[in-house]
Short mmCIF file of C-alpha atoms and ligand atoms in Angstrom, two decimals:
data_model
loop_
_atom_site.label_atom_id
_atom_site.label_comp_id
_atom_site.label_asym_id
_atom_site.label_seq_id
_atom_site.Cartn_x
_atom_site.Cartn_y
_atom_site.Cartn_z
CA VAL I 170 1.00 -16.18 3.54
CA ALA I 171 4.79 -16.18 2.94
CA LEU I 172 6.80 -13.82 5.23
CA GLU I 173 9.85 -11.72 4.67
CA VAL I 174 11.45 -9.30 6.96
CA VAL I 175 13.99 -6.83 5.91
CA PRO I 176 16.14 -4.51 7.92
CA GLU I 177 15.72 -1.46 5.52
CA THR I 178 14.03 -0.57 2.38
CA GLY I 179 12.69 2.34 0.46
CA SER I 180 9.01 1.35 0.29
CA THR I 181 7.37 -2.00 1.02
CA ASN I 182 4.61 -1.33 -1.42
CA ALA I 183 7.04 -0.36 -4.19
CA ASP I 184 9.13 -3.37 -3.49
CA LEU I 185 6.03 -5.74 -3.81
CA LEU I 186 4.79 -4.01 -6.93
CA GLY I 187 7.94 -4.69 -8.42
CA ARG I 188 7.75 -8.46 -7.52
CA LEU I 189 4.19 -9.24 -8.57
CA ASP I 190 5.06 -11.12 -11.74
CA SER I 191 7.08 -13.63 -9.72
CA LEU I 192 4.74 -14.15 -6.64
CA GLN I 193 3.13 -17.58 -6.24
CA GLY I 194 0.82 -16.47 -3.48
CA PRO I 195 0.23 -13.90 -0.86
CA LEU I 196 3.39 -12.19 0.49
CA LEU I 197 3.79 -10.08 3.45
CA LEU I 198 6.83 -7.87 3.59
CA VAL I 199 7.77 -6.16 6.70
CA ALA I 200 10.44 -3.45 6.94
CA GLU I 201 12.34 -2.56 10.17
CA LYS I 202 13.14 0.85 8.62
CA GLN I 203 11.44 2.35 5.65
CA THR I 204 13.00 5.29 4.00
CA ALA I 205 10.77 6.36 1.18
CA GLY I 206 7.38 5.33 2.64
CA ARG I 207 4.54 6.55 0.38
CA GLY I 208 0.98 7.99 0.88
CA ARG I 209 -1.65 8.76 -1.66
CA ALA I 210 -0.88 10.89 -4.67
CA GLY I 211 2.72 11.10 -4.14
CA ARG I 212 2.62 12.25 -0.50
CA SER I 213 5.16 10.53 1.97
CA TRP I 214 4.65 8.41 4.99
CA LEU I 215 7.41 9.03 7.45
CA SER I 216 8.51 6.63 10.26
CA ALA I 217 11.18 6.21 12.77
CA PRO I 218 12.95 2.83 12.89
CA GLY I 219 11.57 0.82 15.82
CA ALA I 220 8.96 3.44 16.54
CA SER I 221 6.47 1.95 14.07
CA LEU I 222 5.21 -1.05 12.18
CA THR I 223 5.63 -0.67 8.24
CA PHE I 224 4.57 -3.61 6.10
CA SER I 225 2.86 -4.52 2.90
CA LEU I 226 0.69 -7.51 1.81
CA ALA I 227 0.43 -8.43 -1.70
CA TRP I 228 -2.96 -10.40 -2.36
CA LYS I 229 -4.58 -11.60 -5.41
CA PHE I 230 -8.34 -11.06 -6.16
CA ASN I 231 -10.44 -12.79 -8.43
CA ARG I 232 -12.74 -9.90 -8.69
CA PRO I 233 -12.76 -7.03 -11.20
CA LEU I 234 -10.76 -3.87 -10.28
CA GLN I 235 -14.08 -1.84 -9.87
CA ALA I 236 -15.33 -4.56 -6.91
CA LEU I 237 -12.22 -3.29 -4.94
CA THR I 238 -13.11 0.34 -4.29
CA GLY I 239 -13.97 -0.43 -0.65
CA LEU I 240 -10.82 -2.32 0.03
CA PRO I 241 -9.06 0.38 1.82
CA LEU I 242 -12.02 0.90 4.22
CA ALA I 243 -12.30 -2.68 4.78
CA VAL I 244 -8.67 -2.82 5.69
CA GLY I 245 -8.98 0.01 8.20
CA VAL I 246 -11.88 -2.01 9.80
CA SER I 247 -9.58 -4.80 10.13
CA ILE I 248 -6.76 -2.74 11.64
CA ALA I 249 -9.25 -1.03 14.11
CA GLN I 250 -10.69 -4.51 15.19
CA THR I 251 -7.15 -5.73 15.87
CA LEU I 252 -6.17 -2.77 17.82
CA GLN I 253 -9.23 -2.91 19.93
CA GLN I 254 -8.07 -6.54 20.85
CA PHE I 255 -5.09 -4.79 22.55
CA ASP I 256 -7.35 -2.06 24.30
CA VAL I 257 -6.36 0.77 21.77
CA ARG I 258 -9.37 2.50 20.76
CA VAL I 259 -9.33 4.19 17.43
CA ALA I 260 -11.87 5.58 14.73
CA LEU I 261 -11.87 5.67 10.92
CA LYS I 262 -11.46 8.73 8.76
CA TRP I 263 -12.79 8.37 5.29
CA PRO I 264 -11.18 7.02 3.13
CA ASN I 265 -7.95 5.47 4.48
CA ASP I 266 -6.82 6.73 7.91
CA VAL I 267 -7.12 5.23 11.45
CA MET I 268 -7.32 7.82 13.95
CA LYS I 269 -6.67 7.79 17.72
CA ASP I 270 -7.76 10.89 19.70
CA GLY I 271 -8.61 12.74 16.71
CA LYS I 272 -5.08 12.34 14.97
CA LYS I 273 -3.75 9.96 12.46
CA VAL I 274 -2.14 6.73 14.03
CA ALA I 275 -2.01 4.76 10.95
CA GLY I 276 -2.43 4.86 7.29
CA VAL I 277 -3.35 2.56 4.56
CA LEU I 278 -2.11 2.70 1.10
CA ILE I 279 -3.56 0.28 -1.60
CA GLU I 280 -1.91 0.14 -4.80
CA SER I 281 -3.16 -2.26 -7.51
CA ALA I 282 -2.63 -4.20 -9.85
CA ALA I 283 -0.79 -6.56 -12.10
CA VAL I 284 -3.61 -8.23 -14.18
CA GLU I 285 -3.58 -12.03 -15.30
CA ARG I 286 -5.97 -12.25 -18.12
CA HIS I 287 -7.49 -15.73 -18.35
CA ALA I 288 -7.81 -17.27 -21.77
CA ASP I 289 -11.41 -18.17 -21.33
CA GLY I 290 -12.81 -14.75 -20.86
CA GLN I 291 -13.24 -14.95 -17.17
CA ASP I 292 -12.64 -11.62 -15.07
CA PRO I 293 -9.03 -10.86 -14.69
CA ALA I 294 -7.28 -11.55 -11.56
CA ILE I 295 -5.93 -8.28 -9.73
CA TRP I 296 -3.06 -8.21 -7.22
CA ALA I 297 -3.58 -5.60 -4.60
CA VAL I 298 -0.61 -4.46 -2.50
CA ILE I 299 -1.88 -3.34 0.75
CA GLY I 300 0.60 -1.03 2.83
CA VAL I 301 0.33 -0.15 6.31
CA GLY I 302 2.20 2.24 8.58
CA LEU I 303 1.21 2.32 12.14
CA ASN I 304 2.92 4.55 14.69
CA LEU I 305 3.92 2.89 17.97
CA ALA I 306 5.82 5.99 19.10
CA MET I 307 6.13 9.41 17.82
CA PRO I 308 9.46 11.08 18.55
CA ASP I 309 9.13 14.92 18.58
CA ALA I 310 11.61 15.32 15.71
CA LEU I 311 9.57 13.03 13.46
CA GLU I 312 6.26 14.94 14.37
CA ALA I 313 8.01 18.10 13.39
CA GLN I 314 8.99 16.70 10.09
CA ILE I 315 5.38 15.52 9.44
CA GLY I 316 4.38 19.00 10.32
CA ARG I 317 0.96 18.11 11.84
CA PRO I 318 -0.19 16.52 15.07
CA VAL I 319 -0.23 12.83 14.68
CA ALA I 320 -0.92 10.05 17.31
CA ALA I 321 1.00 7.09 18.41
CA ALA I 322 -0.43 3.84 19.85
CA THR I 323 2.14 3.89 22.40
CA TRP I 324 0.46 1.35 24.66
CA LEU I 325 1.41 -1.09 22.01
CA ALA I 326 5.10 -0.07 21.98
CA GLN I 327 5.48 -2.15 25.06
CA LEU I 328 4.35 -5.47 23.10
CA ASP I 329 6.44 -7.72 21.34
CA ARG I 330 6.08 -6.52 17.70
CA ASN I 331 5.96 -9.83 16.39
CA ILE I 332 2.75 -10.54 18.34
CA LEU I 333 1.12 -7.31 17.10
CA MET I 334 2.26 -8.11 13.41
CA ALA I 335 0.90 -11.71 13.91
CA ALA I 336 -2.42 -10.27 15.16
CA LEU I 337 -2.72 -7.80 12.32
CA LEU I 338 -1.94 -10.40 9.56
CA ASN I 339 -4.45 -12.81 11.08
CA GLY I 340 -7.14 -10.17 11.10
CA LEU I 341 -6.11 -9.12 7.47
CA THR I 342 -6.14 -12.56 6.03
CA GLU I 343 -9.64 -12.98 7.35
CA THR I 344 -10.75 -9.60 6.35
CA LEU I 345 -9.44 -10.14 2.64
CA GLN I 346 -11.02 -13.56 2.55
CA GLN I 347 -14.34 -12.17 3.59
CA PHE I 348 -13.81 -9.24 1.10
CA GLU I 349 -13.11 -11.62 -1.81
CA ARG I 350 -16.46 -13.67 -0.93
CA ASP I 351 -18.85 -11.01 -0.06
CA GLY I 352 -17.41 -7.58 -1.19
CA PHE I 353 -17.53 -4.37 0.90
CA LYS I 354 -21.25 -4.46 1.85
CA VAL I 355 -20.82 -6.86 4.87
CA PHE I 356 -18.19 -4.33 6.11
CA VAL I 357 -20.53 -1.35 5.87
CA PRO I 358 -22.08 -1.46 9.41
CA ARG I 359 -18.70 -2.15 10.99
CA TRP I 360 -17.13 0.83 9.27
CA ASN I 361 -20.12 3.26 10.29
CA ALA I 362 -19.68 1.95 13.71
CA LEU I 363 -16.13 3.28 13.70
CA HIS I 364 -16.65 6.36 11.86
CA ALA I 365 -14.70 9.32 13.44
CA TYR I 366 -16.81 12.00 11.88
CA ALA I 367 -20.44 10.72 11.88
CA GLY I 368 -22.94 13.58 11.86
CA GLN I 369 -20.23 16.23 11.39
CA GLY I 370 -19.77 18.77 9.06
CA VAL I 371 -16.88 18.11 6.69
CA ALA I 372 -15.49 19.32 3.61
CA ILE I 373 -14.19 17.09 0.69
CA VAL I 374 -10.85 18.76 -0.75
CA ASP I 375 -8.70 18.00 -3.78
CA ARG I 376 -5.23 19.92 -3.29
CA GLY I 377 -6.75 22.51 -1.23
CA ALA I 378 -9.86 23.17 -3.22
CA VAL I 379 -13.10 22.35 -1.58
CA LEU I 380 -15.27 20.16 -3.84
CA HIS I 381 -18.14 19.37 -1.53
CA GLN I 382 -19.36 20.41 1.98
CA GLY I 383 -21.79 18.61 4.04
CA ILE I 384 -22.61 16.42 7.15
CA ALA I 385 -20.80 13.12 6.94
CA GLN I 386 -23.26 10.15 7.20
CA GLY I 387 -21.22 7.10 6.80
CA VAL I 388 -20.31 4.99 3.65
CA ASP I 389 -22.40 2.91 1.08
CA ALA I 390 -21.66 -0.64 -0.10
CA MET I 391 -19.16 0.85 -2.70
CA GLY I 392 -17.21 2.61 0.07
CA ARG I 393 -18.38 6.10 -1.11
CA LEU I 394 -18.90 8.70 1.67
CA LEU I 395 -22.51 9.82 1.97
CA LEU I 396 -22.70 13.58 2.60
CA ASP I 397 -25.76 15.48 3.19
CA GLY I 398 -25.20 18.95 1.75
CA SER I 399 -27.57 21.91 0.86
CA ASN I 400 -28.61 19.87 -2.63
CA GLY I 401 -29.56 16.84 -0.70
CA ARG I 402 -27.41 13.69 -0.50
CA ILE I 403 -24.35 12.85 -2.63
CA ALA I 404 -21.93 9.86 -2.69
CA VAL I 405 -18.25 10.80 -2.78
CA LEU I 406 -15.88 8.28 -4.38
CA ALA I 407 -12.20 8.41 -2.73
CA GLY I 408 -10.09 8.91 -5.81
CA ASP I 409 -7.63 11.23 -4.53
CA VAL I 410 -9.82 13.48 -2.46
CA SER I 411 -9.15 14.21 1.42
CA LEU I 412 -11.48 14.93 4.32
CA ARG I 413 -11.28 17.99 6.27
CA ILE I 414 -13.33 18.92 9.45
CA ASP I 415 -15.53 21.73 8.68
P1 ATP U 47 -4.96 13.63 4.95
O1 ATP U 47 -4.39 12.86 6.04
O2 ATP U 47 -4.58 14.94 4.85
O3 ATP U 47 -6.52 13.57 4.78
P2 ATP U 47 -4.47 11.44 3.03
O4 ATP U 47 -5.28 10.67 4.09
O5 ATP U 47 -4.70 11.41 1.73
O6 ATP U 47 -4.46 12.96 3.51
P3 ATP U 47 -2.18 9.90 2.91
O7 ATP U 47 -1.79 10.12 1.55
O8 ATP U 47 -2.92 8.81 3.24
O9 ATP U 47 -2.74 11.07 3.43
O10 ATP U 47 -0.67 9.88 4.05
C1 ATP U 47 0.16 10.86 3.74
C2 ATP U 47 0.08 12.06 4.78
O11 ATP U 47 0.09 11.51 6.11
C3 ATP U 47 1.29 12.79 4.68
O12 ATP U 47 1.14 13.90 3.78
C4 ATP U 47 1.45 13.45 6.15
O13 ATP U 47 0.59 14.48 6.26
C5 ATP U 47 0.76 12.27 7.02
N1 ATP U 47 1.85 11.46 7.56
C6 ATP U 47 3.15 11.08 7.05
N2 ATP U 47 3.62 10.25 8.03
C7 ATP U 47 2.92 10.04 8.92
C8 ATP U 47 2.96 9.22 10.25
N3 ATP U 47 3.89 8.43 10.45
N4 ATP U 47 1.84 9.36 11.12
C9 ATP U 47 0.74 10.20 10.62
N5 ATP U 47 0.69 10.71 9.64
C10 ATP U 47 1.68 10.84 8.80
#
């Protein structure tokens, strides 16, 4: 994996998406300061310089796009396992958040995909840009700006950030190779073991409107959330929906 560190940029995801055509192989882009970090559906990811890790990894998959639906969840598992190596206990909130003490400590944003078509009719290759923001500290002013309680892995702030970044990259590389080989299904038990809201009542909302309510039971091999509601079990695809505790 090639590695670039920049002092400041708008969004590491946007930067890599703009460079996919010229990439020869996987590239990790780390920004010391990110000024226009992105969340899903146009939401923003805010961070203070020196108080977070913000990075994106561009990775090429030889799998069809629909095989990538579980990817944000596999990345969450990878981040959680790496943080556990440093004694930071976290849990996963479907579909794309890493939680500490019930509050978001890291976010994952995956954007695809430049498609390279093969002449011989094989599946096209897909580039995924995997963005991660991890709070190492949370200044009050930043929390006020975010407007909701958030967590920081303050323990990690004492570490050399290069060591943490290297551990995250090692974990991610292994995760992505395994995902490419086996798909999401091998991550299902690991995700479910880290599930923050297992057995709890939750609501699935889309821009404030409640779409489904039920008891969260974990995820299936496509990364869909299994929800036991009054009409039995349903499987919810991530799309742009969010989860709320009911
Ligand atoms: P939700 O967290 O409401 O379920 P989501 O998971 O879809 O929504 P994302 O789009 O992944 O959210 O992330 C963007 C949201 O995360 C922002 O709208 C903001 O509420 C929150 N946020 C922004 N910056 C941070 C940060 N540094 N730490 C924790 N949360 C943040």
